[in-house]
XYZ file of C-alpha atoms in Angstrom:
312
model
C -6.015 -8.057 11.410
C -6.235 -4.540 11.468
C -1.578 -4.896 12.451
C -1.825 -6.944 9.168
C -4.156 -4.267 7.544
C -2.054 -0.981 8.473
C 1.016 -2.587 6.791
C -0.880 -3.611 3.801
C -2.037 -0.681 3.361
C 0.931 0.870 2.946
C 2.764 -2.055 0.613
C -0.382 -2.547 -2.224
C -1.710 0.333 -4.006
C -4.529 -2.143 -5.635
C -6.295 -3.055 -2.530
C -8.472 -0.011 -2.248
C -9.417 -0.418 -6.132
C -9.963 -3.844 -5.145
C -12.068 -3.202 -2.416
C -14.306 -0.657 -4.178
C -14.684 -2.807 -7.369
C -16.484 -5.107 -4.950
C -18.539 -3.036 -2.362
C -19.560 -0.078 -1.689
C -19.479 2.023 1.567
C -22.326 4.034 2.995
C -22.428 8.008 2.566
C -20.379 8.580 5.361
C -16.967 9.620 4.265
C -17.766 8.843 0.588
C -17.555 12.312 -0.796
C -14.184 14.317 -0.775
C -14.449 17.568 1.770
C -12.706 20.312 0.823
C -9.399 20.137 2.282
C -8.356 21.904 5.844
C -5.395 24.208 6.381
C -2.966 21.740 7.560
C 0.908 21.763 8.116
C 2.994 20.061 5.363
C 4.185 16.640 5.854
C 7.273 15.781 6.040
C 7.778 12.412 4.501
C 11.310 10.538 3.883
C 13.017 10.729 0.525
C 16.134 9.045 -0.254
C 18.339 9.129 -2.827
C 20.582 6.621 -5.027
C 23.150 8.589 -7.631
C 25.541 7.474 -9.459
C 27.968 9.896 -12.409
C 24.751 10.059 -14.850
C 22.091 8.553 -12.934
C 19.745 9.404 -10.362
C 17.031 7.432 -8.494
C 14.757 8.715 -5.533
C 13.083 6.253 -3.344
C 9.990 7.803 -1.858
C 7.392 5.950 0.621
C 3.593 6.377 -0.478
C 0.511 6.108 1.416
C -1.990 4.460 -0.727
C -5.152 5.868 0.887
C -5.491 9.907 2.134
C -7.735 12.168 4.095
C -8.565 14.996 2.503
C -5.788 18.387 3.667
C -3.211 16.003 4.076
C -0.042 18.485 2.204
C 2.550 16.581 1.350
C 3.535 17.006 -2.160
C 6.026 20.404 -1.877
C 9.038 21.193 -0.574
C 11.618 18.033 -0.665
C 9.268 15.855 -2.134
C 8.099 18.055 -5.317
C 11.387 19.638 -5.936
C 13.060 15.988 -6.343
C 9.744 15.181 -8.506
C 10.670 17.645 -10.602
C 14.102 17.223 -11.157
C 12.946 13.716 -12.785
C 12.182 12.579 -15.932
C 10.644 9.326 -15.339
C 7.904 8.052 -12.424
C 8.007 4.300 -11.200
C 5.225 3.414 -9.410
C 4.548 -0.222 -8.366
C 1.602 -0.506 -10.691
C 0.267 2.059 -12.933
C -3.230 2.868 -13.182
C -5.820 0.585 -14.574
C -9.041 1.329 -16.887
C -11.979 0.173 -13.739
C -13.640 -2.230 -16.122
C -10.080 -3.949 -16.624
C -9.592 -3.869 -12.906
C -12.943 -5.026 -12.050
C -12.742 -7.837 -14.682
C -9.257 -8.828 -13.217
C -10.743 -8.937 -9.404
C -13.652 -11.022 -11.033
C -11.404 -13.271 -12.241
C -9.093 -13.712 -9.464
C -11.405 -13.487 -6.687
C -13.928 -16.044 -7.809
C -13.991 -18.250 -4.549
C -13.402 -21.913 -5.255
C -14.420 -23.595 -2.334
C -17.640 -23.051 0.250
C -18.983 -20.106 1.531
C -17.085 -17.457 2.823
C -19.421 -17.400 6.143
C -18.506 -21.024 6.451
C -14.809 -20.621 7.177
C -15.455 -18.730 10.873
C -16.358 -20.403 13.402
C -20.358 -19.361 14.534
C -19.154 -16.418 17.190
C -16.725 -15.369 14.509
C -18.870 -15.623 11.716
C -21.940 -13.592 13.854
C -19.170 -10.396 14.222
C -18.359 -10.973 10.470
C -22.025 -10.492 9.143
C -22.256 -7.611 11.742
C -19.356 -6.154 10.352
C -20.499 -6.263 6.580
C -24.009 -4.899 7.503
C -22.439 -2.095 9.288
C -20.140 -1.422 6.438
C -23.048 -2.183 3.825
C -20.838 -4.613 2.095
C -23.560 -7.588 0.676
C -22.708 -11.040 2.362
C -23.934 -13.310 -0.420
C -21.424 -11.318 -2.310
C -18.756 -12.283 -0.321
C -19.655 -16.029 -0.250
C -19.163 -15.800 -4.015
C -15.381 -14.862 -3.833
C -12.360 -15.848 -1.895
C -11.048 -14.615 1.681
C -8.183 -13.031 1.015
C -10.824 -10.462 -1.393
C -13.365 -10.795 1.526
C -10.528 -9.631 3.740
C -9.485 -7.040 1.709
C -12.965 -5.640 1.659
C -13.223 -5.521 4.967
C -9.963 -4.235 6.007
C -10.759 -1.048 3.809
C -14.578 -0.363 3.994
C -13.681 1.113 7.769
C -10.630 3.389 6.139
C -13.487 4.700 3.928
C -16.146 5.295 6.390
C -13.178 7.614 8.468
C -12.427 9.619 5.487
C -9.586 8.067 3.295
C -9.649 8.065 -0.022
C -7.761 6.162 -2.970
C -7.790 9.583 -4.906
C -6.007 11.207 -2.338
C -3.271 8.471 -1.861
C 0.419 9.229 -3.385
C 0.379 6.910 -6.217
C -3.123 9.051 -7.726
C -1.476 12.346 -7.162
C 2.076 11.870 -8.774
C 0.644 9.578 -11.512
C -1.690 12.408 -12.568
C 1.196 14.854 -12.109
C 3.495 12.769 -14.527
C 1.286 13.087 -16.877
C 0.836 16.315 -16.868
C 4.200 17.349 -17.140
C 4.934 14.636 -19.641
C 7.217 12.720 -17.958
C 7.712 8.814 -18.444
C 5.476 6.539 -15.958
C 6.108 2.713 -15.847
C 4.988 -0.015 -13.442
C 7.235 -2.272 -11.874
C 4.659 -4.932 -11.646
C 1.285 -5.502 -13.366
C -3.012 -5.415 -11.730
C -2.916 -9.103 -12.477
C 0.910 -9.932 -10.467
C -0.110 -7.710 -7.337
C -3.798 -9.507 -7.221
C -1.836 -12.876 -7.680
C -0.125 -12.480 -4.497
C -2.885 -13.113 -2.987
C -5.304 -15.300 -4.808
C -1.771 -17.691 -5.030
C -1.402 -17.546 -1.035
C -2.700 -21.097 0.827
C -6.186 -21.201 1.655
C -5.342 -21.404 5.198
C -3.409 -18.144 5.720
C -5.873 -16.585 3.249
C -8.331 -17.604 5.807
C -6.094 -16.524 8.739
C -5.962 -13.143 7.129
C -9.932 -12.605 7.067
C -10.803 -14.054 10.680
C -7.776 -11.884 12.204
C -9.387 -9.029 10.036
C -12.341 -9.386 11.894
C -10.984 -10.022 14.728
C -9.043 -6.671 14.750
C -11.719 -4.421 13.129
C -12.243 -2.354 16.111
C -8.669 -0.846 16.338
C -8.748 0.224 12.726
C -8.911 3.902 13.356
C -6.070 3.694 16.328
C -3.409 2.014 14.738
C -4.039 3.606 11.117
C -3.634 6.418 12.440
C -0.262 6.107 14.467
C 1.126 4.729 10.649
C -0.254 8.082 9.516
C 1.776 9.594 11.999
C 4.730 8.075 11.045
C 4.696 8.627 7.860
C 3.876 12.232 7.958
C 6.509 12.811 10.621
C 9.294 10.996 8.436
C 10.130 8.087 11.018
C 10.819 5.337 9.053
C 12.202 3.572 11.609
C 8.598 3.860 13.887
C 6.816 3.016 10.444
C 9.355 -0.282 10.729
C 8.520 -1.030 14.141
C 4.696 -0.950 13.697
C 4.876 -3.015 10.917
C 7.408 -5.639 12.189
C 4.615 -6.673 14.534
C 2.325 -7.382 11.744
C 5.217 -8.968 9.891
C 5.573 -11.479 13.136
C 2.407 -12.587 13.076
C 2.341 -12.950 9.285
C 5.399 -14.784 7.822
C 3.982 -16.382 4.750
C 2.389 -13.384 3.226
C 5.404 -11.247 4.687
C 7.561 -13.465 2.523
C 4.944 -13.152 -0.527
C 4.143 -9.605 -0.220
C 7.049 -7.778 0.901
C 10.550 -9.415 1.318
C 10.658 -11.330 -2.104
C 9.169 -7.946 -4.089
C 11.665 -5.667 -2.222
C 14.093 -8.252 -3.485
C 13.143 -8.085 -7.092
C 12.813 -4.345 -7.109
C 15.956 -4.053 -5.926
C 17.495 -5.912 -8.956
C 15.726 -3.477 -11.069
C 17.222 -0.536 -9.312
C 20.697 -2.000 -9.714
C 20.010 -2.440 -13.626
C 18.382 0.846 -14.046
C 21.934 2.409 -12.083
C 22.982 1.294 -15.595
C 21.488 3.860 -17.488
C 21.433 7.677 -17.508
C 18.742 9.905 -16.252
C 16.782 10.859 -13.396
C 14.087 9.005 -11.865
C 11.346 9.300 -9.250
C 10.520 6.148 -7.337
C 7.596 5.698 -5.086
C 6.761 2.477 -3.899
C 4.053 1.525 -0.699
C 6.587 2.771 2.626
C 7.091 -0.479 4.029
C 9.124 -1.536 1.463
C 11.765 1.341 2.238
C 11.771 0.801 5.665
C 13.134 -1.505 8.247
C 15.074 -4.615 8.121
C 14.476 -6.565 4.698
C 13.708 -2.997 3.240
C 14.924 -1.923 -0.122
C 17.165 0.426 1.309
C 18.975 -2.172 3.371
C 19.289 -4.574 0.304
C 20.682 -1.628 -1.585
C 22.852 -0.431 1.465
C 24.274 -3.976 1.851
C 24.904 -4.688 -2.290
C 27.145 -1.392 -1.254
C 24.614 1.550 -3.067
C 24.915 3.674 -0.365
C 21.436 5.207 -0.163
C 21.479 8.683 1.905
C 18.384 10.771 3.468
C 17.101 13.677 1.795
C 16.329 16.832 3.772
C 15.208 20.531 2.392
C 18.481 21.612 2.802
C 19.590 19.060 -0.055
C 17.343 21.543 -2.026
C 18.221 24.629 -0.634
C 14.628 25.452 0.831
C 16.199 25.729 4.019
């Protein structure tokens, strides 16, 4: 699952609070190093204008390594030519978002271990052990939360970290500066994607997550890549095989919330200002992407370099 993983990873910014409301990962990789000297990032930014409006769409990683620079340059200078952040979902109090997983995730039906089939099921309890994730804990609550678990425990083992994602750092940095931060969905709609998808492709999602756990580091790591380099279109290509393999939740997950953010895009062209949108980067990239939607309802959308900003 780890093709289904890598894209959601980069589409919900609750899964890792999700994930660590529910289990918690050995020492390795827990604590935040100090960060490395590193070359800056160079991660796409587009824009959408209009006489008295202004929108840029940036792509977010949810989850970081620590020395990962990305916030400068193109990136900050557009940040702080806005007066308003839009992030997919603002942050949550933990209690609230452990109460909301508690709610949601309460499994229904019988045992999570029961769903695999016994060689499947003997990798899956190996894989929780190895992860310290408890599995009478995950016989308590539904797949798509087991899978979830599982998908990220091994991203927080190799070093990632939900502080260090995009949405953390430009959330904190709204604040800061006192700019206006809004959600364009709430905890409880992004958790109800899931806990609303069939019990059958819930359980599709965790025995493919199993199934897949030993390429985690691999193919993370090429969407990394991607992303750092700036190539939506490789970003697209990874994630259209995930996207194959998963049509239902593709539908769920990506292609009818790019949809709906798209509307609000068009009705927010209606009103002055300048605003920062960052959003999980498969949603701005690749076929179905909001930029295509907006590029076809004829809102041309254009590429941002640092020469847009003069720091070339």
């Amino acid at each position: 699952m780890v093709r289904k993983l890598r894209s959601l990873t980069f589409l919900m910014p609750l899964l890792a609070a999700a994930t660590l409301a529910c289990s918690a990962p050995d020492g390795n990789g827990s604590a935040i190093a100090a960060p490395a000297k590193v070359a800056s990032s160079d991660p796409a930014l587009w824009v959408l204008s209009d006489e008295d409006t202004t929108i840029y769409l940036f792509g977010t990683v949810h989850m970081m390594k620590p020395g990962v620079v990305w916030f400068d340059d193109e990136i900050k200078a557009a940040f702080d030519k806005s007066d308003e952040l839009v992030l997919e979902v603002t942050s949550d109090k933990p209690e609230n978002m452990a109460m909301s997983v508690a709610m949601m995730g309460l499994n229904q039906g019988k045992p999570t271990r029961e769903l695999l089939e016994p060689k499947l099921r003997e990798r899956y309890l190996k894989a929780l052990e190895i992860y310290q994730i408890p599995a009478a804990a995950m016989d308590r609550i539904e797949p798509w939360l087991v899978a979830i678990n599982l998908s990220i425990a091994p991203l927080v083992k190799l070093g990632y970290h939900q502080d260090l994602g995009a949405e953390k750092i430009l959330e904190t940095a709204a604040i800061a500066d006192g700019k206006t931060v809004k959600g364009l969905e709430t905890t409880e709609e992004q958790l109800g994607y899931f806990d609303n998808l069939p019990r059958d492709v819930q359980t599709a999602y965790l025995r493919s997550t199993v199934e897949e756990l030993p390429t985690v580091k691999e193919e993370f790591g090429k969407l990394m890549q991607a992303w750092q380099h700036g190539d939506p279109d490789t970003l697209a290509s990874l994630m259209n095989e995930s996207i194959k393999e998963t049509p239902e939740m593709a539908q769920v997950l990506l292609y009818d919330r790019n949809a709906n953010w798209v509307r609000w895009i068009e009705k927010r062209m209606d009103a002055p200002g300048t605003v920062f949108l960052a959003v999980g980067a498969g949603h701005l990239a690749g076929k179905g992407s909001v930029v295509e939607l907006l590029n076809a309802d004829k809102l041309s959308v254009r590429r941002l370099s640092k020469k847009d900003f003069g720091l070339e």
